[in-house]
XYZ file of C-alpha atoms in Angstrom:
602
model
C 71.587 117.378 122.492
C 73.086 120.419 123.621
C 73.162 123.992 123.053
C 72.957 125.520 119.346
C 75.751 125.427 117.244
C 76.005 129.263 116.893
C 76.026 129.544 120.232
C 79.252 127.847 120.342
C 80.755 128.744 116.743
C 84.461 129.831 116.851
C 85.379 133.155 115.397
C 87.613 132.770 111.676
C 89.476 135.784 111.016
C 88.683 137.227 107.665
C 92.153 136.182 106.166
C 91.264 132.729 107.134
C 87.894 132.569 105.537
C 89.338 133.940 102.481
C 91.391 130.181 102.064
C 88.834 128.047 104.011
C 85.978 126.072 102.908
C 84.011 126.804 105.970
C 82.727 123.643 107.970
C 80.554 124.207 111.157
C 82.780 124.945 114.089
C 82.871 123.200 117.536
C 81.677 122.047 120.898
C 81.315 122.280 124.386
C 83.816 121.395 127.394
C 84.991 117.665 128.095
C 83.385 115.718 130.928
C 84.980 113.924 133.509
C 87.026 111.085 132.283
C 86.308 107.982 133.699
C 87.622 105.345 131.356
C 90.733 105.990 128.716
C 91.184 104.107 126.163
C 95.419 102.741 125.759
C 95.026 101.812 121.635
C 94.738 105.957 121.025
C 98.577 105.875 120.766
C 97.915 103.877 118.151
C 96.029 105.841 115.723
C 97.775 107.657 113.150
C 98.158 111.840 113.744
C 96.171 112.317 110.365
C 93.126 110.538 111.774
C 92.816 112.599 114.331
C 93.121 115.804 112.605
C 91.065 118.513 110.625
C 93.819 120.130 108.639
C 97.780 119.231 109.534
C 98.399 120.210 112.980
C 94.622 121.119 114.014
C 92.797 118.306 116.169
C 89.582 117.354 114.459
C 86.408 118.913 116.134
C 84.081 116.407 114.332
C 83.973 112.775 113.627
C 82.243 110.944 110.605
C 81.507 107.510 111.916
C 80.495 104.647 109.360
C 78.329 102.246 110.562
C 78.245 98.386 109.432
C 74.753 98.079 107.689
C 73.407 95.623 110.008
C 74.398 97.629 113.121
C 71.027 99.593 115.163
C 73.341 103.298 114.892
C 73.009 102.916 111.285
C 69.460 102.862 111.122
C 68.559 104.747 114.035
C 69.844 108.533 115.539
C 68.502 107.896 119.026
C 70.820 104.477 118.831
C 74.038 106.657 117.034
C 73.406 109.417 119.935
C 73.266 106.893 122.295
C 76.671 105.373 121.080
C 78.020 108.483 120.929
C 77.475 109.269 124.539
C 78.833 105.996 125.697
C 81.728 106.312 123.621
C 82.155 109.720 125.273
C 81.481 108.649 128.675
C 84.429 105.902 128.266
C 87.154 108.184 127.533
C 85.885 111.354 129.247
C 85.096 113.286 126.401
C 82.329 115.401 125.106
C 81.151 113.196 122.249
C 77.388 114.226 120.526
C 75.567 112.555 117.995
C 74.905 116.088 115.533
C 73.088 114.293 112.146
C 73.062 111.835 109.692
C 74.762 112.580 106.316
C 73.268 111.815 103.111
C 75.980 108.643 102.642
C 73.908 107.436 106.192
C 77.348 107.801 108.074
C 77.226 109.570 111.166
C 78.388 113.265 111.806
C 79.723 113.515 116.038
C 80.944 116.257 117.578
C 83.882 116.220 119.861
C 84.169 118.872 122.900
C 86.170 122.020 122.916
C 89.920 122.396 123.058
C 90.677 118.702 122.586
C 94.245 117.703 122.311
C 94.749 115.210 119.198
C 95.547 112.436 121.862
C 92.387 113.287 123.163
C 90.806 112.549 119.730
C 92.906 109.590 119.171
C 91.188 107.915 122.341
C 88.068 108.988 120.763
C 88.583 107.176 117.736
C 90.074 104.288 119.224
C 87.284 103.723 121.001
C 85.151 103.846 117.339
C 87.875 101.902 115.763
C 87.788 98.752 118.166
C 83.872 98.883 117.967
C 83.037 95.704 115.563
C 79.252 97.389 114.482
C 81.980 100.644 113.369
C 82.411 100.403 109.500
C 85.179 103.452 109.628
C 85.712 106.317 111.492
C 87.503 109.516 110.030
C 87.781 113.197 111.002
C 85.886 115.534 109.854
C 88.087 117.220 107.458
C 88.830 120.889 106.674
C 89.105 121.981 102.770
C 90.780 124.647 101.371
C 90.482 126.277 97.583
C 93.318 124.152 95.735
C 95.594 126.713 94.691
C 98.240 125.573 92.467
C 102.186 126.579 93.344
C 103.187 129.599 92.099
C 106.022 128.578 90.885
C 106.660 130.084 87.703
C 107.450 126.952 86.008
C 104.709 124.780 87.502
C 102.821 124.342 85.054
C 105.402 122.453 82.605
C 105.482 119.701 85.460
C 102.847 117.573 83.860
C 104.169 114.375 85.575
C 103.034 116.203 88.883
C 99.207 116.841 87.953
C 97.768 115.807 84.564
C 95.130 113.146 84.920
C 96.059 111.170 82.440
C 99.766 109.967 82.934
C 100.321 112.804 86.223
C 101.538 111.439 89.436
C 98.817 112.945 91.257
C 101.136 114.646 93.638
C 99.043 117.636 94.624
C 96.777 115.756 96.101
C 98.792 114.738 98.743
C 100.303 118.215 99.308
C 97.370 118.634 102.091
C 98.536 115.700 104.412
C 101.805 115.884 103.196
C 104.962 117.670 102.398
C 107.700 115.952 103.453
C 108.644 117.997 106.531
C 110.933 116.481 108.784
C 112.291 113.760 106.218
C 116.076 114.127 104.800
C 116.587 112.503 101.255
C 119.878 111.442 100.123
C 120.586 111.777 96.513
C 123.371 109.653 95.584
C 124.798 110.926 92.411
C 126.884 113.553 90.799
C 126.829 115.589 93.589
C 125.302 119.444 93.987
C 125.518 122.854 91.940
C 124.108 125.542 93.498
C 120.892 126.797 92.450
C 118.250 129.344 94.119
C 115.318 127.265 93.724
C 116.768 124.330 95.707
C 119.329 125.809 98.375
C 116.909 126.597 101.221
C 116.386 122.572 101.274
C 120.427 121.346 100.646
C 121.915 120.167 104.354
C 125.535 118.631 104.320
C 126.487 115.774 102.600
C 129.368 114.376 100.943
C 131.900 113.750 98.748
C 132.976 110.115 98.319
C 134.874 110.353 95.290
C 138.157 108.355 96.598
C 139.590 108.495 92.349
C 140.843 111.984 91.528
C 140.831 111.271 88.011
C 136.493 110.818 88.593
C 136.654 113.492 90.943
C 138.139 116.178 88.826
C 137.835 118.470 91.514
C 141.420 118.511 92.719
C 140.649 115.885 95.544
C 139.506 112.577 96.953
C 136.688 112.028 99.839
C 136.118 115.161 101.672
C 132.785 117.181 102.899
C 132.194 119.136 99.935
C 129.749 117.586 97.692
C 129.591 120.138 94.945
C 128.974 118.845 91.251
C 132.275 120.529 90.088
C 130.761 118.677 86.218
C 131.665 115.805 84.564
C 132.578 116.840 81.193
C 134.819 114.153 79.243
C 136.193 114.330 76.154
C 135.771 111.714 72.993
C 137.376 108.263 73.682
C 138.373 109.486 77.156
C 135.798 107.648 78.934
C 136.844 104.674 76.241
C 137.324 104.287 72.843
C 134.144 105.147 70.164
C 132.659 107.114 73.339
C 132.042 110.513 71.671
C 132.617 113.654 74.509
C 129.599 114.709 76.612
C 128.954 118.062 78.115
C 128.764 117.712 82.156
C 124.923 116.452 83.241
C 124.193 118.178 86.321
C 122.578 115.208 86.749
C 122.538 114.883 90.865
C 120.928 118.327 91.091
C 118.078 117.471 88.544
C 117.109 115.028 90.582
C 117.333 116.943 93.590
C 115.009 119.340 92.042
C 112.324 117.054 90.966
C 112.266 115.879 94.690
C 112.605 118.947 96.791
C 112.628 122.411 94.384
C 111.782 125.033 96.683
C 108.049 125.470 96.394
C 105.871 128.434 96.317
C 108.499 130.839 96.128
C 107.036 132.451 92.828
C 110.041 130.750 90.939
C 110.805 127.516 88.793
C 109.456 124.815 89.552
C 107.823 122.950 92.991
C 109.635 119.805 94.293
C 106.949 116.884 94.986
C 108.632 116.386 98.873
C 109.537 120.449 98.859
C 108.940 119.894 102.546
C 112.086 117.731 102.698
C 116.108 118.052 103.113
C 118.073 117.296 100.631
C 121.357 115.606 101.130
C 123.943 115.559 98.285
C 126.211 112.340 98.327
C 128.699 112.491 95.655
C 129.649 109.159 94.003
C 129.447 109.765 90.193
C 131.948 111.863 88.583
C 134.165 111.797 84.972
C 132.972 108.626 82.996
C 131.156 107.697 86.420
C 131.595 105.964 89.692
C 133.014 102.829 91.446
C 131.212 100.768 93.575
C 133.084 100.889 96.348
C 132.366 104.324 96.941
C 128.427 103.999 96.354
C 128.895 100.903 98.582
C 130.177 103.784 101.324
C 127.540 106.665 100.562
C 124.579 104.005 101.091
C 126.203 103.071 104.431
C 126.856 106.465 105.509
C 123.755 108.019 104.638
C 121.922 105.576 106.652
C 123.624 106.371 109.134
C 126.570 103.414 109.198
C 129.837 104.094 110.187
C 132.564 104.282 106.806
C 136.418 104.233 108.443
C 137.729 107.652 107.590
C 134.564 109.733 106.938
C 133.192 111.453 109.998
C 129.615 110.672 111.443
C 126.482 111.632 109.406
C 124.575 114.355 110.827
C 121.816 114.031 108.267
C 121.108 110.402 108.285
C 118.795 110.139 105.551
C 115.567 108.150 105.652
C 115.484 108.051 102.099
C 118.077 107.289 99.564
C 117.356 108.256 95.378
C 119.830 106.221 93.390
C 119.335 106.964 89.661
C 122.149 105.566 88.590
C 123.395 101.891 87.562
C 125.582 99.530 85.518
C 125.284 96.042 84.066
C 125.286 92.629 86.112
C 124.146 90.800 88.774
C 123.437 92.556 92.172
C 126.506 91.993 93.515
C 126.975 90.564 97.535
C 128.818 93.643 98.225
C 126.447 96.215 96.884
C 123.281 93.952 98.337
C 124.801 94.233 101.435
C 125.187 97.846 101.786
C 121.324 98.032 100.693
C 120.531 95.176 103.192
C 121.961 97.252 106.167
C 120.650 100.743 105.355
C 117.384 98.995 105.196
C 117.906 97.622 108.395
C 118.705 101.479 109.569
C 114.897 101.955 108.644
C 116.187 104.023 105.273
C 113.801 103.028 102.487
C 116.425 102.777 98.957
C 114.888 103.878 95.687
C 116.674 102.539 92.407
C 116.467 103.362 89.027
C 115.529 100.221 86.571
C 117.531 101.363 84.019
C 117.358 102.668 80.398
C 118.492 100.173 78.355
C 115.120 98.658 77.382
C 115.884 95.128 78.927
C 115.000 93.101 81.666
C 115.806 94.936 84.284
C 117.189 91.665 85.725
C 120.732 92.287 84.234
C 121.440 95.217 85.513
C 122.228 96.573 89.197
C 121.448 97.435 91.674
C 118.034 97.857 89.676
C 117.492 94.269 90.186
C 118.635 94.169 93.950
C 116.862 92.789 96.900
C 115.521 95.156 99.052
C 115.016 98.260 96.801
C 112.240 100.114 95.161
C 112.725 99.554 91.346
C 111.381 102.015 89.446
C 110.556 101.881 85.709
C 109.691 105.187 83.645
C 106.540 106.070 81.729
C 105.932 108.486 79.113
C 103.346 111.701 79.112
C 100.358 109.065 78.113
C 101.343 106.672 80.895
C 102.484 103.867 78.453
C 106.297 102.453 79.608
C 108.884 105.109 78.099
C 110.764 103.484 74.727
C 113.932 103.046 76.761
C 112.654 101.951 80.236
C 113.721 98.390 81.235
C 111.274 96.509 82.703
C 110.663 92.820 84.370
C 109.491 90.961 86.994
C 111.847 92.951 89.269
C 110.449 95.941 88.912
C 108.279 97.210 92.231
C 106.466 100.610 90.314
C 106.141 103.216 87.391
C 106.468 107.088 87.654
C 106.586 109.133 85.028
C 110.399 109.374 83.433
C 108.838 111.641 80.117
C 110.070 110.524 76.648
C 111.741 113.450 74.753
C 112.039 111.913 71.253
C 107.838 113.029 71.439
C 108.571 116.532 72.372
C 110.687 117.992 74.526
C 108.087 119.378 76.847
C 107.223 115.779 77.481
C 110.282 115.084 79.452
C 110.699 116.087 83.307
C 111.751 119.860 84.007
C 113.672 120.424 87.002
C 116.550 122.555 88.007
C 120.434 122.418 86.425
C 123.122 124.391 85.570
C 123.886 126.112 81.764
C 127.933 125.347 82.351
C 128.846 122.804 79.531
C 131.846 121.975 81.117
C 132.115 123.647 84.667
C 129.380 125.608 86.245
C 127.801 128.708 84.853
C 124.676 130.308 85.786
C 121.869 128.119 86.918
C 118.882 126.713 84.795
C 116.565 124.522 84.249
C 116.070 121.818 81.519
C 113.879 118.825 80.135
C 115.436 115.198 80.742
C 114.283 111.888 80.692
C 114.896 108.690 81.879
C 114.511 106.482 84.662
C 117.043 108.744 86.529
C 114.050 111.035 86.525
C 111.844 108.281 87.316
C 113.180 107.490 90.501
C 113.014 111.108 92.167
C 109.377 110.897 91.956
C 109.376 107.686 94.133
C 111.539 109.002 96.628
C 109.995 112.202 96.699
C 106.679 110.171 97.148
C 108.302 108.135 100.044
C 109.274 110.950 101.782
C 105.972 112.400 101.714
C 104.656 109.132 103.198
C 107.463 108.621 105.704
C 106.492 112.378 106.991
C 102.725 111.307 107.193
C 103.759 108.400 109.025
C 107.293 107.995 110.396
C 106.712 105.043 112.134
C 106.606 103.114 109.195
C 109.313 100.602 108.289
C 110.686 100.732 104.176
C 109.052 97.170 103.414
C 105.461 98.967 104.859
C 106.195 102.142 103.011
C 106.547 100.126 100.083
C 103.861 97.818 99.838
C 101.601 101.238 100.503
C 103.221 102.445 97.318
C 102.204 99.610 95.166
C 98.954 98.720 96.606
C 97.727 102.500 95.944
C 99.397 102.573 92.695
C 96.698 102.692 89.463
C 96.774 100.847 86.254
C 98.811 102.245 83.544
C 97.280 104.387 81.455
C 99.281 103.164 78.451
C 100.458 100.091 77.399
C 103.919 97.925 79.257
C 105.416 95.083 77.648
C 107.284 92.736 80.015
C 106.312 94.013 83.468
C 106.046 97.647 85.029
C 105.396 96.564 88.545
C 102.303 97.505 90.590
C 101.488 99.974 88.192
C 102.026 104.045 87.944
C 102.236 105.239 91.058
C 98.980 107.745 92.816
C 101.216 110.130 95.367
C 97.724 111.359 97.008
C 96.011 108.029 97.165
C 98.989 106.393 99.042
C 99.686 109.251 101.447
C 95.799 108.930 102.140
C 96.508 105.404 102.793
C 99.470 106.209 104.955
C 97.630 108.704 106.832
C 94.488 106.855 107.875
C 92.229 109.303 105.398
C 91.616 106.499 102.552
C 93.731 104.036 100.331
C 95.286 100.859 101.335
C 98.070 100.091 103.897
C 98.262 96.653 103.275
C 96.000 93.585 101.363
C 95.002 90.606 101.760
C 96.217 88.395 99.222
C 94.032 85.203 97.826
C 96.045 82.645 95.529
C 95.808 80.087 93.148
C 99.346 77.895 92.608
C 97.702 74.995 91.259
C 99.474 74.756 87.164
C 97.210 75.432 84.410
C 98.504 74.000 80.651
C 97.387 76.836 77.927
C 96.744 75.136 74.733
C 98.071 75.682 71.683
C 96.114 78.149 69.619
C 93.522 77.032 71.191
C 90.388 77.508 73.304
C 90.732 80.041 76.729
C 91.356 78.166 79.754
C 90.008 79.460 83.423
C 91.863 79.804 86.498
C 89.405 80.099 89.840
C 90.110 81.919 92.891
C 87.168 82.139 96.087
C 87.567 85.363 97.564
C 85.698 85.506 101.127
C 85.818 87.352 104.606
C 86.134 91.080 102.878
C 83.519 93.834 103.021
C 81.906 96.023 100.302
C 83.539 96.339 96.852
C 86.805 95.095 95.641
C 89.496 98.340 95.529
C 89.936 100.803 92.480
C 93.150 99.721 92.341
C 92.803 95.419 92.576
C 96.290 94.146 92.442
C 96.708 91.285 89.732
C 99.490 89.353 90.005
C 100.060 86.582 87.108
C 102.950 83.901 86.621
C 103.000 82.593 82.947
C 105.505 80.509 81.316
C 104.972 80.801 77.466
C 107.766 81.012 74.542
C 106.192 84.057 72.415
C 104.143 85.755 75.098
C 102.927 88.030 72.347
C 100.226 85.226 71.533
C 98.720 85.591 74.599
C 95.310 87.176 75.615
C 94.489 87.392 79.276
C 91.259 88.723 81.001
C 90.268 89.209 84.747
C 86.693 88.077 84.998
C 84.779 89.273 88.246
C 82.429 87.112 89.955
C 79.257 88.963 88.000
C 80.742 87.968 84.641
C 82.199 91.189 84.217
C 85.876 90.649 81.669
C 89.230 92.987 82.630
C 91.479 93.365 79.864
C 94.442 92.498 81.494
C 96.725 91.886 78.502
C 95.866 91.958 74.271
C 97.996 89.916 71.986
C 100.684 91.345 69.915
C 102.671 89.796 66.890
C 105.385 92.143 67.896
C 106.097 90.720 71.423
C 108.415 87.809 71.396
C 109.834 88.219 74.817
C 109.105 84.757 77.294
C 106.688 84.697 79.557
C 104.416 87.120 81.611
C 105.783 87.658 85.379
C 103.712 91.196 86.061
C 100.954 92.725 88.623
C 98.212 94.210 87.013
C 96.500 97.200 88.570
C 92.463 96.728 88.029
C 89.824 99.440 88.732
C 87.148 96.813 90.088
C 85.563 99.576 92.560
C 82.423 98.697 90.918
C 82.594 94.449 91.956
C 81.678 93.089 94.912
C 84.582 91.817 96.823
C 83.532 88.389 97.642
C 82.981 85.642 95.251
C 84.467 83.636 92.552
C 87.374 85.048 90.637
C 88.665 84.092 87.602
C 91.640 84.425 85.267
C 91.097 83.476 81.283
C 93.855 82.941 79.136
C 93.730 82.294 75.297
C 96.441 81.277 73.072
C 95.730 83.043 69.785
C 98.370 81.875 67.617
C 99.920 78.388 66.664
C 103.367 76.753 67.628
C 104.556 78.269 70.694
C 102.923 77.021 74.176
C 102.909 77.725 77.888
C 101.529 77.425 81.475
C 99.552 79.198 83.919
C 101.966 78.621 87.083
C 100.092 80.769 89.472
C 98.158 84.021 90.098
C 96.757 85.905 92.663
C 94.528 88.833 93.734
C 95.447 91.502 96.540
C 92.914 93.620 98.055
């Protein structure tokens, strides 16, 4: 052991301590090196930190229960001081903590490479349960934007997005999101994040602002008059809609105005496609390849390649090869593409680019977390976020920033929509946030961290809502080595399963082996049923103790096909390993189906 603590405490200005949640302070000076260790490159920078930006001066080290160190503080010291002595480090054993983890204590003035060879060292040790740093806390101060707290789909419990909990790790610095859409009016509460974009509008009858393709993506509106957009269309005032959006991903926070973007961090690039009565594909087909940074004949190179594209917009059909292979390619570019599912309530399937490969689909909830009236839904659909439902109140739709012009611009505003337009800003927002926590991860890994973080719906979804509604702290946790899940390990059953008739519950098995501790609060269900009046169907996840999940009640009302979904389970409180099953009961007569497969991902 060495000297005491208070001998070595660091000094916290007053204006510090005023925000901090003190934690004991740090340690003496490094040793010799005389081993490094080459796997600290590959620890994440949020492992090895105490607060974004500050190297951690403590480590808590989880020990596997069988291992001496957990049992014994002369064995943990003694681990400690090898670990120390392999990459030159100052590393001391200081206590055990109630949880039996052990609290270590780095040396002074480390460099977060420094404690990334630290942890490495913990992290390849096979007796090492987890290692994390020894975070610092602060008072959680909500924004003070004025506004804030009318942006219920950021923070409430219930049906909330549980974005300020990722506002710690997270804010989206560095990361430039490009809306695709109607383009930008200018507002206060969102100009400090806008960086160029563009205007791809080739149709000057859509553009209606005196012009084709040029640099200037402003939202000039996109008023039209009855029967001008076809006939029995009635008129509609211009939406504003790209720069609601906008605002729901990047509004300027903490500026004691409006309200706070969930990536306010973030850059916001304005790509104009939709203007009078809409846009064409060709030009979204363009503004996807140019935001990722592809090359469009005639348009000159993007200096604000995007990382993330928001595209809440869409249109009936198949995906077609052209527009799939504009998404395929800015995927390739490493830019993750966010889609809207669509508001049509309808399988999601028949309408693009919603049902594309290669996107993030994104379905809307209302303010309890049930699937919003109008949201479609299916099989293709990757994830929920809330998209507020207006017809229940207006202050249960999503606030963000806009314009009062009915027809061109007037003074700025802001204003309750729905939709899963509003939906889909919350995943890209989220994905910037994770992209910033983590830029070396590619869109299909940014994904899957999405929907294997996500939690069950809070309300009910008919048809399919993806992974579930989607936990912004959880999977920025995940992203930055602090908690959550990166990935899963996926155990399936394939083998067919005929459901009687009215009839008695039949049981599907799965052996789940080789994992550690309890299964995850969010246990990903995924569940193939063919059946012609799914409504009669009752199905139940049943832990190895016995233990039933609702999964899905029956309903006289639901006379959709089939049940092609993922399930999001809270089974923190199961053991992992064992027998799994899935139980499904026909309740009513003449309609049958089949169990076709299922599977569980931890």
């Amino acid at each position: 052991m060495r000297t005491s603590p208070a001998l070595r405490r660091k000094l916290i200005s007053v204006a510090a301590a005023s925000a901090a949640l003190l934690t004991a302070a740090s340690t003496a000076s490094a040793v010799a090196a005389q081993e490094t260790v080459s796997q600290g490159s590959t620890v994440p920078a949020a492992q090895t930190e105490a607060a974004p930006g500050t190297p951690a001066e403590r480590l808590i080290v989880g020990y596997k229960s069988g291992a001496a160190e957990a049992r014994s503080n002369p064995a943990a010291e003694a681990d400690a001081a090898a670990k120390g002595e392999k990459t030159g480090e100052d590393v001391d054993f200081q206590r055990r903590l109630g949880t039996g983890a052990a609290l270590v204590d780095l040396g002074d003035d480390l460099t977060k490479a420094d404690v990334a060879d630290v942890v490495a060292q913990y992290r390849a040790d096979p007796q090492v349960a987890y290692v994390v740093p020894d975070r610092l806390n602060k008072p959680k101060a909500d924004p003070n934007d004025t506004e804030y707290t009318k942006q219920w789909d950021l923070f409430e419990s219930t049906a909330g997005m549980n974005v300020p909990g990722a506002w710690a790790t997270s804010t989206g610095t560095g990361v430039t999101v490009a809306v695709i859409d109607t383009g930008y009016v200018a507002h206060t509460d969102l100009a400090a994040n806008i960086v160029g974009g563009y205007d791809f509008i080739a149709d000057t009858a859509v553009s209606v602002d005196g012009d084709g393709r040029d640099g200037n993506p402003a939202d000039p509106g996109d008023y039209y008059a009855a029967d001008e957009c076809g006939s029995g269309i009635p008129a509609s005032n211009s939406s504003w809609h790209g720069t609601h959006v906008a605002g729901t991903i990047a509004a300027v926070t903490n500026n004691s105005k409006g309200v706070a973007g969930i990536a306010y961090g973030a850059k916001i690039s304005p790509v104009r496609v939709l203007g009078k009565c809409g846009g064409y594909d060709s030009d979204i087909i363009d503004a996807i390849t140019w935001a990722s940074g592809g090359t469009v004949s005639g348009v000159p190179a993007n200096s604000n390649v995007a990382k993330v594209i928001n595209m809440s917009l869409g249109g009936d059909g198949a995906c077609t090869s052209a527009t799939q292979s504009a998404i395929t390619a800015a995927v390739n570019r490493g830019t993750t593409v966010v889609v809207a599912a669509g508001n049509e309530s309808d399988n999601v399937a028949n309408h693009s680019p919603g049902n594309c490969n290669n996107v993030i689909s994104v379905a809307a909830t209302n303010r309890t977390g049930a699937k919003a009236s109008y949201s479609n839904y299916g099989s293709l659909v990757d994830i929920s976020a809330p998209g507020g439902q207006t017809s229940t109140g207006t202050a249960n739709g999503i606030l963000s920033t806009l314009n009062s012009g009915t027809k061109t611009p007037s003074s700025e505003s802001y204003a309750y929509y729905q939709g899963t337009s509003m939906a889909t800003p919350h995943i890209a927002g989220l994905v910037a946030l994770v992209k910033s926590a983590n830029s070396a991860l590619t869109p299909a890994q940014i994904e899957t961290a999405i929907k294997n973080n996500a939690r069950a719906l809070p309300g009910a979804c008919s048809g399919g809502c993806g992974a579930g509604l989607a936990d912004a702290a959880r999977t920025v946790q995940a992203v930055s080595g602090s908690g959550g899940s990166t990935g899963g390990t996926t155990f399936t059953n394939t083998t067919a399963l005929s459901i009687p008739d009215n009839g008695s519950a039949v049981e599907s098995s799965i052996a789940v082996s080789g994992r550690s501790g309890n299964a995850p609060a969010a246990l990903k269900v995924g569940v193939d049923i063919t059946h012609t009046y799914r409504g009669d169907l009752v199905i139940d996840l049943v832990a190895p103790d016995g233990t039933a999940y609702r999964l899905k009640a029956a309903s006289s009302s639901d006379s959709a096909d089939d049940v092609s979904t993922t399930y999001s389970v809270n089974a923190s409180g199961e053991t992992a390993n064992g027998t799994w099953k899935l139980r499904v009961q026909d309740t009513a007569a003449q309609d049958t189906g089949k169990l076709n497969s299922w599977q569980l991902t931890f």
